[in-house]
Short mmCIF file of C-alpha atoms and ligand atoms in Angstrom, two decimals:
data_model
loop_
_atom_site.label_atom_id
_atom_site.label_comp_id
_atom_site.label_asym_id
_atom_site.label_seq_id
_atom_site.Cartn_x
_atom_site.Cartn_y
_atom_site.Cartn_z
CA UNK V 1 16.66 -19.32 25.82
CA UNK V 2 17.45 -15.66 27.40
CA UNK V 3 15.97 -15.30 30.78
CA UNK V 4 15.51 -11.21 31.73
CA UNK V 5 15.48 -10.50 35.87
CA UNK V 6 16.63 -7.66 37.79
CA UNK V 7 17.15 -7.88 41.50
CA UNK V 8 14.55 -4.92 41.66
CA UNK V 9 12.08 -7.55 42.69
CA UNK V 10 13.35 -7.29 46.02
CA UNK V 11 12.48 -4.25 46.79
CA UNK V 12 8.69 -5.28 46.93
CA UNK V 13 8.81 -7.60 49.98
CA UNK V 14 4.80 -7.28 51.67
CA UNK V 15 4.40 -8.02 54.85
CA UNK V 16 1.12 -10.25 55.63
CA UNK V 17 -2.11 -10.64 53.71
CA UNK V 18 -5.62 -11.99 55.10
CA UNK V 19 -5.73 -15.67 54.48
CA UNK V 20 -8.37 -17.59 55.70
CA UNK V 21 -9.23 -15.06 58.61
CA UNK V 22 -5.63 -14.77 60.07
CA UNK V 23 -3.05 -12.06 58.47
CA UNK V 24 0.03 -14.35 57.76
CA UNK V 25 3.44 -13.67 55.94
CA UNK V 26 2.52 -13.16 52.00
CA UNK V 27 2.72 -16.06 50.17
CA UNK V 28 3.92 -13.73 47.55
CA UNK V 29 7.78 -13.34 48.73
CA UNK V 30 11.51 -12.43 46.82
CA UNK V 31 12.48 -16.13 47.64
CA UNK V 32 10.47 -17.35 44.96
CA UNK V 33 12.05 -15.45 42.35
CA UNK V 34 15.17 -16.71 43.87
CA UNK V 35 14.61 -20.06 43.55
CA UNK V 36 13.82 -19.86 40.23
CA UNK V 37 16.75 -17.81 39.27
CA UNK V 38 19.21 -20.54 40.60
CA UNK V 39 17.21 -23.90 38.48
CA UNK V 40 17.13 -22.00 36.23
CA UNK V 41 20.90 -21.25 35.89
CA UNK V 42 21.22 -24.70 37.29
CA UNK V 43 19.50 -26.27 33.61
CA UNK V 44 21.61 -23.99 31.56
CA UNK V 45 18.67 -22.93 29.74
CA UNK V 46 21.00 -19.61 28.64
CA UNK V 47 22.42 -16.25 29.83
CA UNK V 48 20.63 -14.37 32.19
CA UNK V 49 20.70 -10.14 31.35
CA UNK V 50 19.38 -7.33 33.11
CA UNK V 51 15.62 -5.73 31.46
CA UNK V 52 16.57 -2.41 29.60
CA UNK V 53 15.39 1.07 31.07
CA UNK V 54 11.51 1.04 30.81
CA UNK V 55 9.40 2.28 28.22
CA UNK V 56 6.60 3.98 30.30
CA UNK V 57 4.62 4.77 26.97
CA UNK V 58 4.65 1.21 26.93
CA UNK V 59 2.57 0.64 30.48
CA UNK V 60 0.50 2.72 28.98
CA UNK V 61 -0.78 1.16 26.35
CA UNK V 62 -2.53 -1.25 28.57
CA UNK V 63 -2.97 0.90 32.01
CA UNK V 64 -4.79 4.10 32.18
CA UNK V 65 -3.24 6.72 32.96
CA UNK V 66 -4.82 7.43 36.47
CA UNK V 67 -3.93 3.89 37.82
CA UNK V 68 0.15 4.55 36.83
CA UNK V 69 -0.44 7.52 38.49
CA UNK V 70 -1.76 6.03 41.48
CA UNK V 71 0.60 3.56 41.49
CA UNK V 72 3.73 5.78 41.24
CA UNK V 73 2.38 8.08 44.45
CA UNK V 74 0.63 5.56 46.68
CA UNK V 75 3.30 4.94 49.21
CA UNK V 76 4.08 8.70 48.94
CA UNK V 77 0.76 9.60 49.93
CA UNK V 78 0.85 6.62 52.74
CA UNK V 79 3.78 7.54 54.03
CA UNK V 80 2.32 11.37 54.46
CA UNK V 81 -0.45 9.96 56.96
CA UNK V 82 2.68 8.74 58.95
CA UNK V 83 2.58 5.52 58.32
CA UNK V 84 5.46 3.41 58.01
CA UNK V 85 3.94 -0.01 57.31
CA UNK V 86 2.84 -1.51 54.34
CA UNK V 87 -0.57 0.21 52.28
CA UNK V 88 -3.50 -1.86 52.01
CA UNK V 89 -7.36 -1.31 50.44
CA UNK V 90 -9.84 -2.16 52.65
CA UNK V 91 -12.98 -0.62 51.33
CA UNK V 92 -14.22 -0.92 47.62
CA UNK V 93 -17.28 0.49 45.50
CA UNK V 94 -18.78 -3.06 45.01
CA UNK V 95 -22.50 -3.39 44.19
CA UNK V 96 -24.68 -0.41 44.98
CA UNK V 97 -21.95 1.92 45.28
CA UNK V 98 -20.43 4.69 43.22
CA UNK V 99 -17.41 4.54 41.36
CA UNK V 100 -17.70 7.75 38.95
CA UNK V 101 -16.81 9.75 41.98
CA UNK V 102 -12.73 9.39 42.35
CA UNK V 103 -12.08 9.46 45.80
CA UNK V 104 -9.57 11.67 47.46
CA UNK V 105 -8.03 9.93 50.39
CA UNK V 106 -5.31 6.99 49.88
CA UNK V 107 -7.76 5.19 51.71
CA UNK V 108 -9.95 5.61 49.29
CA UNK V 109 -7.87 5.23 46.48
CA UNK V 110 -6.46 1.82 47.60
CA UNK V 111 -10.19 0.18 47.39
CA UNK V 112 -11.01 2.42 44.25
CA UNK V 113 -7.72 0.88 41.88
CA UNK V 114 -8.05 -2.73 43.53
CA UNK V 115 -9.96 -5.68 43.55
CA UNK V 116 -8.89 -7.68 47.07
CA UNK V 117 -6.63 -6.56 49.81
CA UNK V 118 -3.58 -8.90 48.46
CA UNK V 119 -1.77 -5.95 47.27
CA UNK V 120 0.35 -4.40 49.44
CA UNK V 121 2.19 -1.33 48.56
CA UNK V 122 5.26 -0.73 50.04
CA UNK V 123 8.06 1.91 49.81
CA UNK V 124 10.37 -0.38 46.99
CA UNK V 125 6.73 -1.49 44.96
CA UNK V 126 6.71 1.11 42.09
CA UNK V 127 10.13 0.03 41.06
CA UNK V 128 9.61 -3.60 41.67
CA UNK V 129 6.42 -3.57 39.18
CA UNK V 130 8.19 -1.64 36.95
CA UNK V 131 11.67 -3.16 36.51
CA UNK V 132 8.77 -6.75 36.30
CA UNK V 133 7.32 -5.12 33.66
CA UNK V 134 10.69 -4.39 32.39
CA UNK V 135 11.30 -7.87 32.00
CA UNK V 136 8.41 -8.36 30.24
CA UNK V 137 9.01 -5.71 27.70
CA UNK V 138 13.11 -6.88 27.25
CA UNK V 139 11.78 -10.66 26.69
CA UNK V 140 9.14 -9.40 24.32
CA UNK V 141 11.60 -7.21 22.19
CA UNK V 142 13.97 -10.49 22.20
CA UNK V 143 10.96 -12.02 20.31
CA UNK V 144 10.57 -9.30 18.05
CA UNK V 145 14.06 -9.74 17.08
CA UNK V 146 13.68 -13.16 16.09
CA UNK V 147 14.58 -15.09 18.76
CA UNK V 148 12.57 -18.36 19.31
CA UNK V 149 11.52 -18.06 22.81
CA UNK V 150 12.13 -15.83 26.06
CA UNK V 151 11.83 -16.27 29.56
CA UNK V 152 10.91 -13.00 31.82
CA UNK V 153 11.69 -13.78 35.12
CA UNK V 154 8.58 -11.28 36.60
CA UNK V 155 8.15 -10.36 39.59
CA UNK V 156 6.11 -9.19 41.18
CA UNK V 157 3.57 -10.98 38.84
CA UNK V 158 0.90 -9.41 36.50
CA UNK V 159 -1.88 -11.23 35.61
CA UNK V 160 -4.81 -10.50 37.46
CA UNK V 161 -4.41 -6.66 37.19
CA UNK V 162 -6.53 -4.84 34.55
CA UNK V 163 -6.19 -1.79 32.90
CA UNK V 164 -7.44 0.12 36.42
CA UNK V 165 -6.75 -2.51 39.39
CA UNK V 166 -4.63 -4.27 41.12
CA UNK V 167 -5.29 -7.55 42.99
CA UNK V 168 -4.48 -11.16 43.92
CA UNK V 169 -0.34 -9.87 44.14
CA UNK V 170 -0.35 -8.25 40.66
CA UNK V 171 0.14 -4.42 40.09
CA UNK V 172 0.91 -3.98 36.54
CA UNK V 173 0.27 -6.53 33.64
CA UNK V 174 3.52 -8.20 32.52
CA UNK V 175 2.01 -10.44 30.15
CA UNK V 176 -0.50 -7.96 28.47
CA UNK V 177 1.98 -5.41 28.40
CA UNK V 178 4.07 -7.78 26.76
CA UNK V 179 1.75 -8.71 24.47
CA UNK V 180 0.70 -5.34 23.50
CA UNK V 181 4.40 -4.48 22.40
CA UNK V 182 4.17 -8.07 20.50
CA UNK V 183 1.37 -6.61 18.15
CA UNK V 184 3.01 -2.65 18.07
CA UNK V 185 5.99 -4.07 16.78
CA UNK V 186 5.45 -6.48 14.09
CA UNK V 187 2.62 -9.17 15.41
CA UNK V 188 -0.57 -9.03 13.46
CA UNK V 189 -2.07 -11.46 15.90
CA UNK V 190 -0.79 -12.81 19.62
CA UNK V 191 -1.99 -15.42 21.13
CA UNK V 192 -1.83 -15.55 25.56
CA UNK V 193 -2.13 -18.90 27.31
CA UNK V 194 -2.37 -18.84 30.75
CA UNK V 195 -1.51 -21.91 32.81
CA UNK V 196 -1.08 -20.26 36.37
CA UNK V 197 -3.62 -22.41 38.67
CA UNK V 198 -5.69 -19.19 38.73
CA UNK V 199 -7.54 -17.57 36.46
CA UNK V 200 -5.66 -14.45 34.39
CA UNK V 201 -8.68 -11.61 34.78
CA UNK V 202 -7.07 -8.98 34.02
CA UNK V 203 -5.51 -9.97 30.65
CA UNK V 204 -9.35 -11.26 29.80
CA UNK V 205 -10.74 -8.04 30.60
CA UNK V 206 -8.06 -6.32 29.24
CA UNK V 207 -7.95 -7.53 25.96
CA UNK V 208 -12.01 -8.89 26.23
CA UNK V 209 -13.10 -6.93 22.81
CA UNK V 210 -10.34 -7.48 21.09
CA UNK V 211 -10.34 -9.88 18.20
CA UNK V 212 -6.20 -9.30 17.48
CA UNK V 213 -5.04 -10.88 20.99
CA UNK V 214 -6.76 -14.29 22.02
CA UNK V 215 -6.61 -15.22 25.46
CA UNK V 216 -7.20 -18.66 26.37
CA UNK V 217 -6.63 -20.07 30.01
CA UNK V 218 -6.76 -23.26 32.30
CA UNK V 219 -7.61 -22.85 35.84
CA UNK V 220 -9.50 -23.25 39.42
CA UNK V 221 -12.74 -23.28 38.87
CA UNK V 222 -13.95 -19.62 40.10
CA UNK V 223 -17.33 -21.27 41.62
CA UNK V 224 -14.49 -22.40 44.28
CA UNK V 225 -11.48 -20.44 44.06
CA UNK V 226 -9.73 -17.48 43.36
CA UNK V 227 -10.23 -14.55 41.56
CA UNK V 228 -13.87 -15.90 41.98
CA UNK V 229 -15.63 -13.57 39.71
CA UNK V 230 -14.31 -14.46 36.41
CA UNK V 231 -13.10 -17.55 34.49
CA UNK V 232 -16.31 -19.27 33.35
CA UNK V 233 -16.42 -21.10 30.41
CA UNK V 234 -19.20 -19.03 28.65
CA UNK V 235 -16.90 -15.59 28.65
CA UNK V 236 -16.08 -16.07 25.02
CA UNK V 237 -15.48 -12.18 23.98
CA UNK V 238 -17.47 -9.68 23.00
CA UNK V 239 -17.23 -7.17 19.66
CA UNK V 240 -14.54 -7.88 17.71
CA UNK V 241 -13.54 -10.01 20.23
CA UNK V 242 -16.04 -12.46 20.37
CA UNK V 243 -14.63 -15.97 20.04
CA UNK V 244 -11.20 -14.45 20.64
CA UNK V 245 -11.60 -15.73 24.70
CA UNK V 246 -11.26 -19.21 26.08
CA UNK V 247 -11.92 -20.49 29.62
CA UNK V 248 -10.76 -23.72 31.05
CA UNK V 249 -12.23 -24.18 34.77
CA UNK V 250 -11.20 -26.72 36.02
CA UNK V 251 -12.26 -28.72 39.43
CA UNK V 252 -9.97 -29.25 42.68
CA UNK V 253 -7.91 -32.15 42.32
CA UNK V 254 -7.16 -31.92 38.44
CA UNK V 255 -4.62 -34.49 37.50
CA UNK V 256 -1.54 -34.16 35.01
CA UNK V 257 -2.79 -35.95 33.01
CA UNK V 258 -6.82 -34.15 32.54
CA UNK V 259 -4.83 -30.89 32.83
CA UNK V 260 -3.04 -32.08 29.68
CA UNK V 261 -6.63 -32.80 27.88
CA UNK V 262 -7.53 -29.13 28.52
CA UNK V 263 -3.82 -27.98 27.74
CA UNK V 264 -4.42 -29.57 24.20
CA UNK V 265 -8.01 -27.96 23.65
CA UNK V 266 -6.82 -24.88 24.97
CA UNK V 267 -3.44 -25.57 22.10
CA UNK V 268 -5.89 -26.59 19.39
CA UNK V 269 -7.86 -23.12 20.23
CA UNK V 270 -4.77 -21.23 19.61
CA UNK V 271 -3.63 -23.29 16.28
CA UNK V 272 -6.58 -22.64 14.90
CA UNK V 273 -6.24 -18.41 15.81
CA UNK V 274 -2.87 -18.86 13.86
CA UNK V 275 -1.07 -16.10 15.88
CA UNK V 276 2.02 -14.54 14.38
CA UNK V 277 3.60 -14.98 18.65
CA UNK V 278 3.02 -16.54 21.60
CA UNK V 279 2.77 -14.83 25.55
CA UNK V 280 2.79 -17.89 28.12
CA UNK V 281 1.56 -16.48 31.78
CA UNK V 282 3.50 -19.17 33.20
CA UNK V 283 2.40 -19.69 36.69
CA UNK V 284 3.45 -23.48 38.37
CA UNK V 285 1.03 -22.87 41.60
CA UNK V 286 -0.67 -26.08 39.35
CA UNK V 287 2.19 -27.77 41.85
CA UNK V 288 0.32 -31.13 43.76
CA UNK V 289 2.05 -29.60 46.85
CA UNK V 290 1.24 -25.87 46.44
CA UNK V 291 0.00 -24.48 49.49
CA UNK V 292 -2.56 -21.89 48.27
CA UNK V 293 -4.09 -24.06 45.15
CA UNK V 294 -5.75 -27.49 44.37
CA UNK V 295 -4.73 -29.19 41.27
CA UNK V 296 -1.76 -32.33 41.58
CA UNK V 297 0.39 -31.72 38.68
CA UNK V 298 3.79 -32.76 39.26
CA UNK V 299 7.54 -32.47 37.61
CA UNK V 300 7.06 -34.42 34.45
CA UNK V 301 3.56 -32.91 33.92
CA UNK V 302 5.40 -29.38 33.76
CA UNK V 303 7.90 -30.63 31.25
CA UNK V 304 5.06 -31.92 29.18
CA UNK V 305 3.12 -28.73 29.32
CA UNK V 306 6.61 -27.16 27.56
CA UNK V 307 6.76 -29.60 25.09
CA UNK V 308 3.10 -29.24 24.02
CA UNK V 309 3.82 -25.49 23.82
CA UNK V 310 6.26 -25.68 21.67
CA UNK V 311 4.39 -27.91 19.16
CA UNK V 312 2.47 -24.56 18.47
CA UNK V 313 5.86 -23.76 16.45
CA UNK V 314 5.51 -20.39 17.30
CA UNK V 315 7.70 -17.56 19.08
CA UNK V 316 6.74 -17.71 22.43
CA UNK V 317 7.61 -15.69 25.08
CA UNK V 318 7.13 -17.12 28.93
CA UNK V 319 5.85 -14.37 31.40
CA UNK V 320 6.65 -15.35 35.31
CA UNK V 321 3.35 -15.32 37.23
CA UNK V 322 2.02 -17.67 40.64
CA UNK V 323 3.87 -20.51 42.24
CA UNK V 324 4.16 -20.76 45.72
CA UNK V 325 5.88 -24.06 46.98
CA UNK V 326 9.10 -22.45 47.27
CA UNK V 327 11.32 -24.83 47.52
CA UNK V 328 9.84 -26.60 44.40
CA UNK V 329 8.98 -23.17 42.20
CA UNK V 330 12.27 -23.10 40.58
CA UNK V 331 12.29 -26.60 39.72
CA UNK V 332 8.99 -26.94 37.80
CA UNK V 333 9.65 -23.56 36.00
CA UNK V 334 12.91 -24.90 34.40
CA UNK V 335 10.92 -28.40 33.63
CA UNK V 336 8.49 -26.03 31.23
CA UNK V 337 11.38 -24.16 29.68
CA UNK V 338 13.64 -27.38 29.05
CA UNK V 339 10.46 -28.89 28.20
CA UNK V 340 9.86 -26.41 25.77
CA UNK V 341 13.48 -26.26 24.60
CA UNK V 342 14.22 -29.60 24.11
CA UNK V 343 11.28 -30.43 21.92
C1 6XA C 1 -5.38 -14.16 47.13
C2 6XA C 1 -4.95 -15.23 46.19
C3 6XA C 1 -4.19 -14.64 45.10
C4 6XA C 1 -3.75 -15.65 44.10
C5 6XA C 1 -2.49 -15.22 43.47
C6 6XA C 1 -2.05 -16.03 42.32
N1 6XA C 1 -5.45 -14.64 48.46
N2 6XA C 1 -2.49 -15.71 41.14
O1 6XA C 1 -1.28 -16.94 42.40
O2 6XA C 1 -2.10 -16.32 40.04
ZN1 ZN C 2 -1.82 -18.19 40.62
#
């Protein structure tokens, strides 16, 4: 299995986000991508190669136009306030306020293309996300090509960004944009399964009418955790996309082996969708010791979630996303993609 990376990722290095009242280093750091580099390497999965040169039509088949824009100038238009630190939102047009009025000021702007304040923007970010996104699109075109499976070592990671926001450390959507080259170049159907510990909101709501791309995903429960205001079990799609959507909440404290029960719903879900290829959002903050999540999966739990991928029998490329247990990140990853390879 090819894994894509470029050292880009480094360049995106925030410097504290508000957790639980305090502003502490971001959980959301280079060393994880690191770590996962070296197991990775370490279980000879295969050769690790550099993304090709992006395709920004490609971005923008999933992000609107505005948002790229935004993206690609923010720290510009930071920087021109004089400041030198990282940008962060801090005001948004929630409930009773009015968002068909684009604001002006970066200020403004930050709170208008986000969802939470754990989204720094710093001078390296636009070519971070991009050269993630990158990754995504290299591993995807592997697919295309015929090869059985792909790992795109993303980072920074994608999943909870939508088509206009950013939020909970994702800028641009590596999966969806992966996804949506899957079905422009030769996929009738894709399926996306995401295991990160969180729920995937942005890939729902980007692909939330759409009845060629199901999206099916096992996660915190969002009546107690993050992204908190999405992720139920009833959001089953809507248009042509109704019954394309599946939601697994989950409670704090999920085992290995009850994660594994929902794994194979979620697997029978996507059988039954037949997709032509497969995206995996594979985040491993599922870890028992993770600092930021709940559930108490373990090493051979992660190897078994690879296996039971691969009984799909499908092309499947895995998308980087959460994981925060550095020292244990890399580790779990590779158990998924031997897991996977070795079935
Ligand atoms: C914000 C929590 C963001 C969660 C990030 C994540 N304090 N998403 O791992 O998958
Ligand atoms: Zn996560």
């Amino acid at each position: 299995m090819l894994t894509i990376y470029s050292e880009d990722h480094r360049l995106h290095h925030g410097a504290a986000e508000l957790y639980r009242g305090r502003l502490v280093p971001c959980f959301e750091m280079p060393a994880r991508a690191e770590q996962v580099l070296d197991r990775v390497k370490a279980a000879g999965l295969g050769a690790v190669v550099a993304p090709d040169p992006l395709d920004r039509a490609a971005l923008a088949r999933v992000h609107a136009e505005d948002y790229l824009a935004f993206l690609e100038t923010a720290w510009d238009e930071w920087q021109a306030l004089g400041e030198t630190g990282d940008a962060l939102p801090y005001a948004w047009p929630a409930t009773g306020l009015r968002r068909d009025v684009p604001p002006e000021h970066i200020d403004g702007k930050l709170g208008f293309y986000s969802i939470d304040a754990a989204v720094p923007i710093t001078a390296g970010t636009w070519r971070a996300i991009t050269s993630s996104a990158a990754c995504a699109l290299t591993g995807a075109r592997q697919i295309v090509e015929g090869a059985a499976s792909a790992f795109a070592l993303c980072r920074p990671p994608g999943h909870h960004a939508g088509a206009r926001a950013m939020g909970g450390f994702c800028y641009l959507n590596n999966a969806a944009i992966a996804a949506q080259y899957l079905r422009d170049n030769g996929a009738g159907r894709v399926a996306i399964l995401d295991v990160d510990y969180h729920h995937g909101n942005g890939t729902q709501s980007i692909f939330y009418d759409r009845g060629d791309v199901f999206f099916a995903s096992l996660h915190g429960d969002p009546a107690v955790e993050y992204p908190f205001f999405l992720g139920h079990a009833d959001e089953r799609g809507e248009g042509d996309g109704l019954g394309a959507n599946r939601n697994f909440p989950l409670p704090w404290g999920t085992s290995g082996a009850d994660y594994l029960s929902a794994l194979d719903a979620a697997l029978a879900d996507i059988a039954a969708f037949a997709p032509d290829m497969v995206v995996v959002s594979l985040g491993v903050d599922t870890f028992a010791e993770d600092p930021i999540s709940h559930f108490k999966l373990h090493g051979p739990d992660f190897a078994e979630i690879g296996r039971r991928v691969a009984g799909l029998g499908r092309r499947t490329l895995f998308v980087m996303e959460g994981g925060y247990a550095v020292a244990d990140i890399g580790a779990n990853v590779a158990h998924v993609l031997t897991g996977f390879a070795g079935a």
